[in-house]
JSON list of C-alpha atoms in Angstrom, two decimals:
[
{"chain": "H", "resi": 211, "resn": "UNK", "atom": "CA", "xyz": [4.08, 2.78, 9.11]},
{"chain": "H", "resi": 212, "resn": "UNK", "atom": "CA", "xyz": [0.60, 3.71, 9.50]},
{"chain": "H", "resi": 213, "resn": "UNK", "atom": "CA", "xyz": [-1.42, 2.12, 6.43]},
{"chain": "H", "resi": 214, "resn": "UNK", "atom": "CA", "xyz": [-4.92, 3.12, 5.32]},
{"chain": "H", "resi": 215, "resn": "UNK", "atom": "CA", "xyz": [-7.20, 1.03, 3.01]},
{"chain": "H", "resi": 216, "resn": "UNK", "atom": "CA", "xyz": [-10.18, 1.95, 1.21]},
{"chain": "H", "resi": 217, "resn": "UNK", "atom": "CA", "xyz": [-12.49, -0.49, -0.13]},
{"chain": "H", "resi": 218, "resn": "UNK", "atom": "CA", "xyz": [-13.79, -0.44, -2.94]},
{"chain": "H", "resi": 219, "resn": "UNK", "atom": "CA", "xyz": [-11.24, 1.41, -5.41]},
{"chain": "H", "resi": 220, "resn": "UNK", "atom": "CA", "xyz": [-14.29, 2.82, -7.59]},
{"chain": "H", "resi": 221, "resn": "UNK", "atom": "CA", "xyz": [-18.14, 2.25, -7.84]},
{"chain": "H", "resi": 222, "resn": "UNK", "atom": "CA", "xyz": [-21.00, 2.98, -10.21]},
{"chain": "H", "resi": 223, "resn": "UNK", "atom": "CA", "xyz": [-24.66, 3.20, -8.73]},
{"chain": "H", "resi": 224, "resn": "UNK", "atom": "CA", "xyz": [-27.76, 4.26, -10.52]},
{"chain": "H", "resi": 225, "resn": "UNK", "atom": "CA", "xyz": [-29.37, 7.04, -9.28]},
{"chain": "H", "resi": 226, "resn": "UNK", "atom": "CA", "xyz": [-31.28, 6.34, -5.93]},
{"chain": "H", "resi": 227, "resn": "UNK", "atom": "CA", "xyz": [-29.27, 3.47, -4.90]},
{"chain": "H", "resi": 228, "resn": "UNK", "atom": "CA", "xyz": [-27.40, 3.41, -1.51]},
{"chain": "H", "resi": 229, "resn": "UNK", "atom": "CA", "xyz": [-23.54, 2.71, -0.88]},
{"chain": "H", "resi": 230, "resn": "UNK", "atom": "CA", "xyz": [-21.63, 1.60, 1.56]},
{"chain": "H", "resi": 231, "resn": "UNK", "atom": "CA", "xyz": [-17.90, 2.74, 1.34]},
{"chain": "H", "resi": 232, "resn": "UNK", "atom": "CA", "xyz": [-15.30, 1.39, 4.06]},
{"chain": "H", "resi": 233, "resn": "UNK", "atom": "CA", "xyz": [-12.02, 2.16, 5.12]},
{"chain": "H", "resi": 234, "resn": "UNK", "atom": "CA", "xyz": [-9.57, 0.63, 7.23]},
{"chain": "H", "resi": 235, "resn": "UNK", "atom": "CA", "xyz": [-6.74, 1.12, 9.22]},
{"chain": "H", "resi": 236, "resn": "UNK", "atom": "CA", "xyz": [-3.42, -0.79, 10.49]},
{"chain": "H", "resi": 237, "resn": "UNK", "atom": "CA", "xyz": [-3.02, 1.10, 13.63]},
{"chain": "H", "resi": 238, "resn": "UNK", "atom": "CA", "xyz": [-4.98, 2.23, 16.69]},
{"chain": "H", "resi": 239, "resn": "UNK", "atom": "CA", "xyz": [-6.34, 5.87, 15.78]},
{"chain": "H", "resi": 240, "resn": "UNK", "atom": "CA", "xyz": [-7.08, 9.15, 17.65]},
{"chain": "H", "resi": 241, "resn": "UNK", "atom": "CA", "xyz": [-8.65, 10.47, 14.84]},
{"chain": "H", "resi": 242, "resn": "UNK", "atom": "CA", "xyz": [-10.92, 9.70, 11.50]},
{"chain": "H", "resi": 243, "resn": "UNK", "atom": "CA", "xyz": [-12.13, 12.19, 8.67]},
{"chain": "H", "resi": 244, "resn": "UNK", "atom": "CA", "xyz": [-13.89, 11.62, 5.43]},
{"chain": "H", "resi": 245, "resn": "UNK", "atom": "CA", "xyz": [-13.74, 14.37, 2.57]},
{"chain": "H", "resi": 246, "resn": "UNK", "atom": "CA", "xyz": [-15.18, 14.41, -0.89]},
{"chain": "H", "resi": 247, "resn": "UNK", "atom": "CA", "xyz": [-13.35, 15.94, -3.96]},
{"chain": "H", "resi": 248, "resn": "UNK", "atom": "CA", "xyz": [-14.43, 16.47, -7.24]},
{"chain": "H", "resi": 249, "resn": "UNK", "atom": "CA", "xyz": [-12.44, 16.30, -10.34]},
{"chain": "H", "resi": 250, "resn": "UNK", "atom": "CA", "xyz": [-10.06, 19.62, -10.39]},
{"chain": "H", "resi": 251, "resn": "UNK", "atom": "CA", "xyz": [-11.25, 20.52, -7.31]},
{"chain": "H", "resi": 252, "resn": "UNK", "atom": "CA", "xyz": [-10.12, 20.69, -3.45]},
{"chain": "H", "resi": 253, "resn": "UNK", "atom": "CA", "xyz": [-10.83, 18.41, -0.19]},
{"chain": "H", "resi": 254, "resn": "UNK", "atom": "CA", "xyz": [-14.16, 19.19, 1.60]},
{"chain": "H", "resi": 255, "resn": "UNK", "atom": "CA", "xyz": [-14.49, 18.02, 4.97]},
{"chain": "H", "resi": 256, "resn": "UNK", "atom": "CA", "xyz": [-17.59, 15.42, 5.01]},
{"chain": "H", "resi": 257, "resn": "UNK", "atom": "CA", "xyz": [-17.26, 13.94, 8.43]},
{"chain": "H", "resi": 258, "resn": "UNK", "atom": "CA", "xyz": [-14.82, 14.49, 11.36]},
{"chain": "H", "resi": 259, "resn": "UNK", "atom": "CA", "xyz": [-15.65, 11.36, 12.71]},
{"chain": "H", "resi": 260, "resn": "UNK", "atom": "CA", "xyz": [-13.12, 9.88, 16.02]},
{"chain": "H", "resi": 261, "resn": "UNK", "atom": "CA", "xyz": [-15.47, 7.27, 16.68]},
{"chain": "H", "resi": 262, "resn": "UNK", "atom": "CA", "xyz": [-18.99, 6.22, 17.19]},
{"chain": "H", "resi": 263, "resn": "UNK", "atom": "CA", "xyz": [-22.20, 7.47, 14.24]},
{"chain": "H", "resi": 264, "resn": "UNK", "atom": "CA", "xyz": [-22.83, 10.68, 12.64]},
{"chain": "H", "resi": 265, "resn": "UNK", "atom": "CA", "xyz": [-25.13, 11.40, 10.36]},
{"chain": "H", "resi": 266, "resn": "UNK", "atom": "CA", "xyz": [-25.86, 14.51, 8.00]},
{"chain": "H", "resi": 267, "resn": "UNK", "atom": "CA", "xyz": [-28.46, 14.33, 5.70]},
{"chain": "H", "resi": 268, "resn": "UNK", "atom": "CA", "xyz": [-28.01, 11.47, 3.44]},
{"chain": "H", "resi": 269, "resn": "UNK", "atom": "CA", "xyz": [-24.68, 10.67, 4.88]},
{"chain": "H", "resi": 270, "resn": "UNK", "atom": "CA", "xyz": [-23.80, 8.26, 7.90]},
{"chain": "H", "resi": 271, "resn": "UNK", "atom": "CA", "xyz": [-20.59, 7.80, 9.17]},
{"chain": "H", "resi": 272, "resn": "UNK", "atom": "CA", "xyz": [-19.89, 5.04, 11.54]},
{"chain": "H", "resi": 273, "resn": "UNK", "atom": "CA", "xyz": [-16.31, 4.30, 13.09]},
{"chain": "H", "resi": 274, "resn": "UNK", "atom": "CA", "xyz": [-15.40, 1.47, 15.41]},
{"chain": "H", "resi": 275, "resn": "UNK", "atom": "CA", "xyz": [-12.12, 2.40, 17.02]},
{"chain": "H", "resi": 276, "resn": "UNK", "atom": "CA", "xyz": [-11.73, -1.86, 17.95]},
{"chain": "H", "resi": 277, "resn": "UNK", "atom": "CA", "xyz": [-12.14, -2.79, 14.58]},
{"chain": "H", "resi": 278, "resn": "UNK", "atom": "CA", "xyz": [-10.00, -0.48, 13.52]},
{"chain": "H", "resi": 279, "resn": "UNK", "atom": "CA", "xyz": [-12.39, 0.50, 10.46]},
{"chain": "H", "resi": 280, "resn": "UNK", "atom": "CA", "xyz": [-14.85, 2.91, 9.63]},
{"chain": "H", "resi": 281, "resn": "UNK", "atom": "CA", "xyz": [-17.74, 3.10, 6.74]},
{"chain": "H", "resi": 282, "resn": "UNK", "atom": "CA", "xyz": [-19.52, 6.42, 5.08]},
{"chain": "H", "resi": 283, "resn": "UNK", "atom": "CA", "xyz": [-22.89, 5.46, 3.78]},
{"chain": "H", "resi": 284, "resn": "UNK", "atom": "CA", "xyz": [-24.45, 7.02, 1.28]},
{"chain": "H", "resi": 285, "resn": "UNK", "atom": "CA", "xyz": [-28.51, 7.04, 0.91]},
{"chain": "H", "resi": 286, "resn": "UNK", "atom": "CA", "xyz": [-30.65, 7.74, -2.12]},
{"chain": "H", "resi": 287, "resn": "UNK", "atom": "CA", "xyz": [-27.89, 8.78, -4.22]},
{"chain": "H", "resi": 288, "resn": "UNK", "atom": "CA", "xyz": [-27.78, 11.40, -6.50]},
{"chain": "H", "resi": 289, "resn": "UNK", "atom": "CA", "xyz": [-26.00, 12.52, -9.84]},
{"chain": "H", "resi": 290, "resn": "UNK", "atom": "CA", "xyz": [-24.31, 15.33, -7.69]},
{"chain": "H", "resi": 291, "resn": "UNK", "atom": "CA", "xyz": [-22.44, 12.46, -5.36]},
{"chain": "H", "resi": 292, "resn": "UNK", "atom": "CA", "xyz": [-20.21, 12.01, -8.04]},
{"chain": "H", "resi": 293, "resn": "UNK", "atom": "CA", "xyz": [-16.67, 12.32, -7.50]},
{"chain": "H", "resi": 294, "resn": "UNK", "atom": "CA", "xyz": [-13.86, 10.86, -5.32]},
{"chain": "H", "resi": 295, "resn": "UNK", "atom": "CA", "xyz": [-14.33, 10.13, -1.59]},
{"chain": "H", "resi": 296, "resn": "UNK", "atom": "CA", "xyz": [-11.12, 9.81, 0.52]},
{"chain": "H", "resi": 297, "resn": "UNK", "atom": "CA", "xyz": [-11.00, 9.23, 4.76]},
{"chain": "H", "resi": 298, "resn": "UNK", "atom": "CA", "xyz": [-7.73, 9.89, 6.61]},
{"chain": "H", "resi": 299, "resn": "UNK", "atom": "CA", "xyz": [-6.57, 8.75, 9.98]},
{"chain": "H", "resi": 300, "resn": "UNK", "atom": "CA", "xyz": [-4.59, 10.35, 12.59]},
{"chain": "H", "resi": 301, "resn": "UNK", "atom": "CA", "xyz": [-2.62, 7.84, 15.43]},
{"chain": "H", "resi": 302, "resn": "UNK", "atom": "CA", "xyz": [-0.04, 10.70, 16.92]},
{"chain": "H", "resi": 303, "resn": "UNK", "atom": "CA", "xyz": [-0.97, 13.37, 18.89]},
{"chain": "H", "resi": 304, "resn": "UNK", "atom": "CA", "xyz": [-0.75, 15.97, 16.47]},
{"chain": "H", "resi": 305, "resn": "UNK", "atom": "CA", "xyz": [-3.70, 16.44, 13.81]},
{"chain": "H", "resi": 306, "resn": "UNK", "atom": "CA", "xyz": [-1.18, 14.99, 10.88]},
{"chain": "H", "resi": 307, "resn": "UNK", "atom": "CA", "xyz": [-3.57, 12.72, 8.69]},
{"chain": "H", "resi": 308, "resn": "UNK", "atom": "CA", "xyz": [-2.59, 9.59, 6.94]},
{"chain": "H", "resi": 309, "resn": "UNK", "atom": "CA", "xyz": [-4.79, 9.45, 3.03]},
{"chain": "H", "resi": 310, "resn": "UNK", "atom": "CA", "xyz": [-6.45, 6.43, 1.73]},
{"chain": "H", "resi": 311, "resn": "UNK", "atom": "CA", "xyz": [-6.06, 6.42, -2.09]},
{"chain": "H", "resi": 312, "resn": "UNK", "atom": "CA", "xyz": [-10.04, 7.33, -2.31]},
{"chain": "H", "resi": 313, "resn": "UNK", "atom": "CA", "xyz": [-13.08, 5.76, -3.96]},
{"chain": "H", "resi": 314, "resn": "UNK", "atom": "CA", "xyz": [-14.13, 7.05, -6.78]},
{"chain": "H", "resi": 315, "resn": "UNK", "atom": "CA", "xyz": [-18.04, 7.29, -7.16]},
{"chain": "H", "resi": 316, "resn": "UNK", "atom": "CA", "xyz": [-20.56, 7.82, -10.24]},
{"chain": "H", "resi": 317, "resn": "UNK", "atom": "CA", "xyz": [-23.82, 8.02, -9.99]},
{"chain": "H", "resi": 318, "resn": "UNK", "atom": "CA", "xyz": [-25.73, 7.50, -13.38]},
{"chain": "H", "resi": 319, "resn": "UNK", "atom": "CA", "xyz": [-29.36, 8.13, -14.33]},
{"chain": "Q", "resi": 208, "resn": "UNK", "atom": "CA", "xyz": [-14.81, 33.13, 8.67]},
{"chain": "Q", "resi": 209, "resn": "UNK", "atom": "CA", "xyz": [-12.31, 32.93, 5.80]},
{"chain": "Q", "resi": 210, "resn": "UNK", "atom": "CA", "xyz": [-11.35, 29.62, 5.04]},
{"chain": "Q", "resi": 211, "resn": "UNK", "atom": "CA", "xyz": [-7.90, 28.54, 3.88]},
{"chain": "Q", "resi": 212, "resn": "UNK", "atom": "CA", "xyz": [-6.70, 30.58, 1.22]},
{"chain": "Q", "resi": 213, "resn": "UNK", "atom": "CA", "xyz": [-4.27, 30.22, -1.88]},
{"chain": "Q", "resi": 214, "resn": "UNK", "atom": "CA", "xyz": [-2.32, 31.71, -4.56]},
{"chain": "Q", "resi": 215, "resn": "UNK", "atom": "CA", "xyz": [-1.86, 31.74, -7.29]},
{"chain": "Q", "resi": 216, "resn": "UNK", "atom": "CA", "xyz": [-4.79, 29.06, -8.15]},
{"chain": "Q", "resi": 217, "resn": "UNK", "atom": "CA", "xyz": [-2.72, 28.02, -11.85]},
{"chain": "Q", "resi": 218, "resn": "UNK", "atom": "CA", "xyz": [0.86, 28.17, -12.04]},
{"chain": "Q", "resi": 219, "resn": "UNK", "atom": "CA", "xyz": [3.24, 27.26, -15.29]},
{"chain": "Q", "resi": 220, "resn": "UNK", "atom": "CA", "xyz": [6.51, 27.44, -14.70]},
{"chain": "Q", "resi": 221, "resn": "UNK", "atom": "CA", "xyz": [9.47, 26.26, -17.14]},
{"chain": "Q", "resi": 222, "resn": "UNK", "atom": "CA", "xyz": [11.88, 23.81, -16.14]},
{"chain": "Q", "resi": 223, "resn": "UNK", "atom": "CA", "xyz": [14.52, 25.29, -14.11]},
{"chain": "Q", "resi": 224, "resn": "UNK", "atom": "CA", "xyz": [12.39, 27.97, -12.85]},
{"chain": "Q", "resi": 225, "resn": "UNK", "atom": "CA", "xyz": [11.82, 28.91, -8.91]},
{"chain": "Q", "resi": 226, "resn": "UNK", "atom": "CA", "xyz": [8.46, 29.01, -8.15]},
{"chain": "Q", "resi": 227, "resn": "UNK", "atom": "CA", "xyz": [6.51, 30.21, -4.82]},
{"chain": "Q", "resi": 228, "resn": "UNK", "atom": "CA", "xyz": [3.26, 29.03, -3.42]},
{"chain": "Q", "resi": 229, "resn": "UNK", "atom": "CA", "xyz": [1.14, 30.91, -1.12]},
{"chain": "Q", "resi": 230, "resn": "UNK", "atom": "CA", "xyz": [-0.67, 29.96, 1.83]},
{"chain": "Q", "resi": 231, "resn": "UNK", "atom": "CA", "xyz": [-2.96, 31.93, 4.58]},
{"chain": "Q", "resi": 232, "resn": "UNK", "atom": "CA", "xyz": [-4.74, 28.97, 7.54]},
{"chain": "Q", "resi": 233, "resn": "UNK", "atom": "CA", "xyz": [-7.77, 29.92, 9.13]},
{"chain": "Q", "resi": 234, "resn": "UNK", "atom": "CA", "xyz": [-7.50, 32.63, 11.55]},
{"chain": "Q", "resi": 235, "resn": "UNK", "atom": "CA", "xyz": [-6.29, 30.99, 14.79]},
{"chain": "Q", "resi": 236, "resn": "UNK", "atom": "CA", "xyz": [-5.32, 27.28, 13.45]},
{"chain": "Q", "resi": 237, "resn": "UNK", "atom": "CA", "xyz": [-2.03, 26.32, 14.89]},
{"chain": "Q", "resi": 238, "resn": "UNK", "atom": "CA", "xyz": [-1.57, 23.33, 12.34]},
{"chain": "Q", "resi": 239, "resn": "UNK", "atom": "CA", "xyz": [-0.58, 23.98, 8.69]},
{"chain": "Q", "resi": 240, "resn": "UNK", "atom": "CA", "xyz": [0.43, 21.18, 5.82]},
{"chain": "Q", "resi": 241, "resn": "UNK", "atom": "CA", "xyz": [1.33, 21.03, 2.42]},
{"chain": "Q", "resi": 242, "resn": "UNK", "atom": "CA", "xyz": [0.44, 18.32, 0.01]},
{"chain": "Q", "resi": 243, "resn": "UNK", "atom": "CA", "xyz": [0.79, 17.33, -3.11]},
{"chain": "Q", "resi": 244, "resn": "UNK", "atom": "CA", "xyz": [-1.43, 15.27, -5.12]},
{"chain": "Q", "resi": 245, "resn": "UNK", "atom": "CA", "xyz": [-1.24, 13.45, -8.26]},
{"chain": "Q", "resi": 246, "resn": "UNK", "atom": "CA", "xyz": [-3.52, 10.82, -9.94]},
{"chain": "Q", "resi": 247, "resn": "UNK", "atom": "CA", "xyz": [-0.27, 8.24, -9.39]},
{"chain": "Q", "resi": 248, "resn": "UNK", "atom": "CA", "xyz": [0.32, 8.73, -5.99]},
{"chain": "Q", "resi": 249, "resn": "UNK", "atom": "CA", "xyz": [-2.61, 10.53, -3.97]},
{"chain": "Q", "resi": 250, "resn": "UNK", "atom": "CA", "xyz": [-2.33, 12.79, -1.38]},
{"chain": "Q", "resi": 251, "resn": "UNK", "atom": "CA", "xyz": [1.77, 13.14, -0.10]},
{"chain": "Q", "resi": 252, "resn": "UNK", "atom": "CA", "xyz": [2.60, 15.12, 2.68]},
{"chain": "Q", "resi": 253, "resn": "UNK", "atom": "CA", "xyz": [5.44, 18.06, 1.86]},
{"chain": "Q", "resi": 254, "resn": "UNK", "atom": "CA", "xyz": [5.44, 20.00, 5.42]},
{"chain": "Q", "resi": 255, "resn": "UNK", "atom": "CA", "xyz": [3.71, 19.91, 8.59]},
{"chain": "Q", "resi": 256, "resn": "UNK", "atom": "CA", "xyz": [3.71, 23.38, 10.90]},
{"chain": "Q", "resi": 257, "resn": "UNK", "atom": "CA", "xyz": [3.06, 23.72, 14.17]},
{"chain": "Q", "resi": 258, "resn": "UNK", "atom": "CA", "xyz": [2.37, 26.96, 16.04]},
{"chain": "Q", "resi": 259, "resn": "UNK", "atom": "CA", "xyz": [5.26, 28.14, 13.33]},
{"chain": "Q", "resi": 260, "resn": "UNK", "atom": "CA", "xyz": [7.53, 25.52, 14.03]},
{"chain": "Q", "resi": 261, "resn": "UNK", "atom": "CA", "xyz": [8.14, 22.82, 11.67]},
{"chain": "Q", "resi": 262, "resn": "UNK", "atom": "CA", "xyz": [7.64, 19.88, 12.71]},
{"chain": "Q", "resi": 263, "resn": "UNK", "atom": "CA", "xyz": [7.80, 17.09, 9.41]},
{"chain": "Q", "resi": 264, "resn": "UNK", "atom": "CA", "xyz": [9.85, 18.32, 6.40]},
{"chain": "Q", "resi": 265, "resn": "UNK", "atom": "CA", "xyz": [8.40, 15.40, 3.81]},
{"chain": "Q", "resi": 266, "resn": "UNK", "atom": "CA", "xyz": [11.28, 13.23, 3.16]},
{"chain": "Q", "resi": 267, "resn": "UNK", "atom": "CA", "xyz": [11.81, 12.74, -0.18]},
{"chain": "Q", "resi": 268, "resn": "UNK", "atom": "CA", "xyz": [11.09, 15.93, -0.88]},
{"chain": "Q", "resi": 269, "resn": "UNK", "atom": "CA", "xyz": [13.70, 18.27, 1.21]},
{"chain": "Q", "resi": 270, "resn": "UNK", "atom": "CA", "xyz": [15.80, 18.94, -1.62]},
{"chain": "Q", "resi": 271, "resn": "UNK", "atom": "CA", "xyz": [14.18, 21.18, -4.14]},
{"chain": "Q", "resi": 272, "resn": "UNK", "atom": "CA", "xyz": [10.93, 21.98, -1.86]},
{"chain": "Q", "resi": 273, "resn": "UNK", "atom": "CA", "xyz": [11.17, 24.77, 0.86]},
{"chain": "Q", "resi": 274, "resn": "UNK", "atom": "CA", "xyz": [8.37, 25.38, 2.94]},
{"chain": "Q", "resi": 275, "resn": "UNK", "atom": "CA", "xyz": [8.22, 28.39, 5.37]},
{"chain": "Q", "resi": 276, "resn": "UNK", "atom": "CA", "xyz": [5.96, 29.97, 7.73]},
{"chain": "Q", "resi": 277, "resn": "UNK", "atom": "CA", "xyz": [7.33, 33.36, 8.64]},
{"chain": "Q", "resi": 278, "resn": "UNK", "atom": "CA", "xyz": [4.15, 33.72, 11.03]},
{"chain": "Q", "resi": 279, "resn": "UNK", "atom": "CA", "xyz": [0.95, 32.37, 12.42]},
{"chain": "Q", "resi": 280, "resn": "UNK", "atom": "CA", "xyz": [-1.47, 33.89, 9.31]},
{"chain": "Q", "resi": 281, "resn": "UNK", "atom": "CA", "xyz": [0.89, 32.80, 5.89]},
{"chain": "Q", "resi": 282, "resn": "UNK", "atom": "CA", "xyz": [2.76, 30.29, 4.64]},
{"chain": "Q", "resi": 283, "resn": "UNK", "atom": "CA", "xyz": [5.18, 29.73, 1.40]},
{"chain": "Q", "resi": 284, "resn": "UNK", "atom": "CA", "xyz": [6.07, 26.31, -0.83]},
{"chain": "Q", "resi": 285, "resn": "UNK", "atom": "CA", "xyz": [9.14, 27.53, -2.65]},
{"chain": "Q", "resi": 286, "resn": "UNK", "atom": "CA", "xyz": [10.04, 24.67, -5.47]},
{"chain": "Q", "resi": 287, "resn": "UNK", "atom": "CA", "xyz": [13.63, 25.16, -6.58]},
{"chain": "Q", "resi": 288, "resn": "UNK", "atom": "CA", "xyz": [14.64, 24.39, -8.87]},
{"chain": "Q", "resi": 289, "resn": "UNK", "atom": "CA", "xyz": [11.06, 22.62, -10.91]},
{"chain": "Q", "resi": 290, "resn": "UNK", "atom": "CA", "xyz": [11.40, 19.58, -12.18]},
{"chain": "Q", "resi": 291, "resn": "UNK", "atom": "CA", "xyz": [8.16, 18.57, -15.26]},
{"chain": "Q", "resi": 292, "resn": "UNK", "atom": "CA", "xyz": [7.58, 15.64, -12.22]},
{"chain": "Q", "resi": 293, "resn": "UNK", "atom": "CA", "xyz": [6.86, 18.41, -10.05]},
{"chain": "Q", "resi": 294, "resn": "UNK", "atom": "CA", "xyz": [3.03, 18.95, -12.30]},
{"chain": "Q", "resi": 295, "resn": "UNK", "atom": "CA", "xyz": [0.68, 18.43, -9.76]},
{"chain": "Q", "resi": 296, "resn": "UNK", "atom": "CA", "xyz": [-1.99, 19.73, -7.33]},
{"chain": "Q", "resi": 297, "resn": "UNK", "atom": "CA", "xyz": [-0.77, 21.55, -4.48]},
{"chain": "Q", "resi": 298, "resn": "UNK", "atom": "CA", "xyz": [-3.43, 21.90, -1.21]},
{"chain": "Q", "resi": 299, "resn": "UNK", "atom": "CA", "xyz": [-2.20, 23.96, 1.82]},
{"chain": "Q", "resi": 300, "resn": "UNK", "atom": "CA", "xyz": [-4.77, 22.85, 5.06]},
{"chain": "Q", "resi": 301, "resn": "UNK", "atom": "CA", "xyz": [-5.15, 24.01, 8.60]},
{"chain": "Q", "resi": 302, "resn": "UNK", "atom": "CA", "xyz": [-6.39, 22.65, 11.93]},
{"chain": "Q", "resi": 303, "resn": "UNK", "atom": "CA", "xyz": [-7.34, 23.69, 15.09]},
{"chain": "Q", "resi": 304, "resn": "UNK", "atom": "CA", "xyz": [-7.14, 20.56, 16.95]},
{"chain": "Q", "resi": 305, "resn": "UNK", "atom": "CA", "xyz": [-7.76, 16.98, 14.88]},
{"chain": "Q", "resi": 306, "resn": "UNK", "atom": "CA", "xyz": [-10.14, 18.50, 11.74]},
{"chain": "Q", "resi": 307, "resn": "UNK", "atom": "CA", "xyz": [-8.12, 19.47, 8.91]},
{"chain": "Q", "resi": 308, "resn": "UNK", "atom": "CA", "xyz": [-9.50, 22.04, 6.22]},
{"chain": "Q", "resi": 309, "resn": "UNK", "atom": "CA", "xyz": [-8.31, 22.64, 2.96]},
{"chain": "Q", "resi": 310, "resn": "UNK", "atom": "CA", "xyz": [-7.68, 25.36, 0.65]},
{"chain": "Q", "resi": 311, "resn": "UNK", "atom": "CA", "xyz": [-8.79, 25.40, -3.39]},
{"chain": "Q", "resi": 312, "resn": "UNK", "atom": "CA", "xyz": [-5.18, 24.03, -4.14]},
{"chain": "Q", "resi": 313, "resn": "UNK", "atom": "CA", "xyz": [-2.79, 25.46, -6.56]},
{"chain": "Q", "resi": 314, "resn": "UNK", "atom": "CA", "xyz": [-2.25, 23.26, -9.98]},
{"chain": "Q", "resi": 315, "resn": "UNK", "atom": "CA", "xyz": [1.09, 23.27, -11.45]},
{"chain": "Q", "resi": 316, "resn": "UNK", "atom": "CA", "xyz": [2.31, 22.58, -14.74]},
{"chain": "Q", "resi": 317, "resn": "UNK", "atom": "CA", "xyz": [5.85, 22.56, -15.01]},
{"chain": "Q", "resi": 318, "resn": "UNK", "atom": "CA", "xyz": [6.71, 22.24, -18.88]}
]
C-alpha cells in the first residue's frame, strides 16, 4: 500500500534557526498537503502543495513529483512553531489522504 | 464561511455505552472522513463519503463504528458498543476537490 515517510521523527532548534523537514512517498502522487497541529488541538492546512514551490511567509514548500518527495522549510523560527507537523499524500482520484506519522518541532529560546 | 464543525468537543462515555459523534463539512464539500488519532498510531482513517455515498468503511474498524451521512451538510460516528481502546481524538474533514480541512476534533475518554 501507499507508504509515507517523514524525516526527521522530532527536532529541537533555537529560536531563529531554519529547518528543513522532508517527507517521502512510495507511490506516484496526485496530491501533497502539509498541516501543523498543536498539542490537543486539530489539523490546520499549511500547504496544499501537488507539486512545484510555494511559499507563505516564513514557510516554503517544495514538491518534486519524480522524486517522489517533498520538503516544508521553515525560516527564522519562532517559539510559536512549536508543535507537530504532518504532510499527507493522495495517489487515487479521490481526495483520500495517506498521514505520515509527523515531526514533532520545538523551538527554544 | 463556516469551517468544519463538531460536537460534542469532550466526550466520556463508560464502557459499554453507545456514543454519537457529530459532524457538519463545509458548505458545498462533496468529500467527508473520519479519523481517529492516537499518540500510538497517528492519524487512521474510519470512513470516507462521497457526495453521500460511502465509499471506504475503515477496515478494522466496521464492527463497533457506524458512520452515516443522512445528507450533504451532517454527518454521524456512532461507536457501539465503546471499548476503553476506543480513547482517542476524533477529526471529521471535508474537501472540495484534493485540500482536506479539518474540524476541532472530538476527544474521547472511554473509562
Amino acid at each position: 500500500g501507499q507508504q509515507v515517510q517523514q524525516s526527521p521523527t522530532s527536532l529541537v532548534l533555537q529560536e531563529g534557526e531554519n529547518a528543513e523537514l522532508q517527507c517521502n512517498f512510495s507511490t506516484s502522487l496526485n496530491s501533497m498537503q502539509w498541516f501543523y497541529q498543536r498539542p490537543g488541538g486539530s489539523l490546520i492546512s499549511v500547504f496544499y502543495n501537488p507539486s512545484g514551490t510555494k511559499q507563505s511567509g516564513r514557510l516554503t514548500s517544495t514538491t518534486v513529483i519524480k522524486e517522489r518527495r517533498s520538503s516544508l522549510h521553515i525560516s527564522s523560527s519562532q517559539i510559536t512553531d512549536s508543535g507537530t507537523y504532518l504532510c499527507a499524500m493522495g495517489a487515487s482520484s479521490f481526495s483520500k489522504l495517506v498521514f505520515g506519522q509527523g515531526t514533532s518541532l520545538s523551538v527554544v529560546p | 464561511d463556516a469551517g468544519v464543525t463538531q460536537t460534542p468537543r469532550h466526550e466520556v462515555a463508560e464502557k459499554g455505552q453507545t456514543i454519537i459523534l457529530k459532524c457538519e463539512p463545509v458548505s458545498g464539500h462533496n468529500d467527508l472522513f473520519w479519523y481517529r488519532q492516537t499518540k500510538i498510531q497517528g492519524l487512521e482513517l474510519l470512513s470516507y463519503f462521497r457526495s453521500k455515498s460511502l465509499m471506504e468503511d475503515g477496515g478494522a474498524f466496521k464492527d463497533r463504528f457506524k458512520a452515516e451521512m443522512l445528507n450533504s451538510s451532517f454527518s454521524t460516528l456512532k461507536i457501539q458498543p465503546t471499548e476503553p481502546k476506543d480513547s482517542a481524538v476524533y477529526l471529521c474533514a471535508s474537501s472540495d476537490n484534493y485540500e482536506q480541512y479539518f474540524g476541532p476534533g472530538t476527544r474521547l475518554t472511554v473509562l
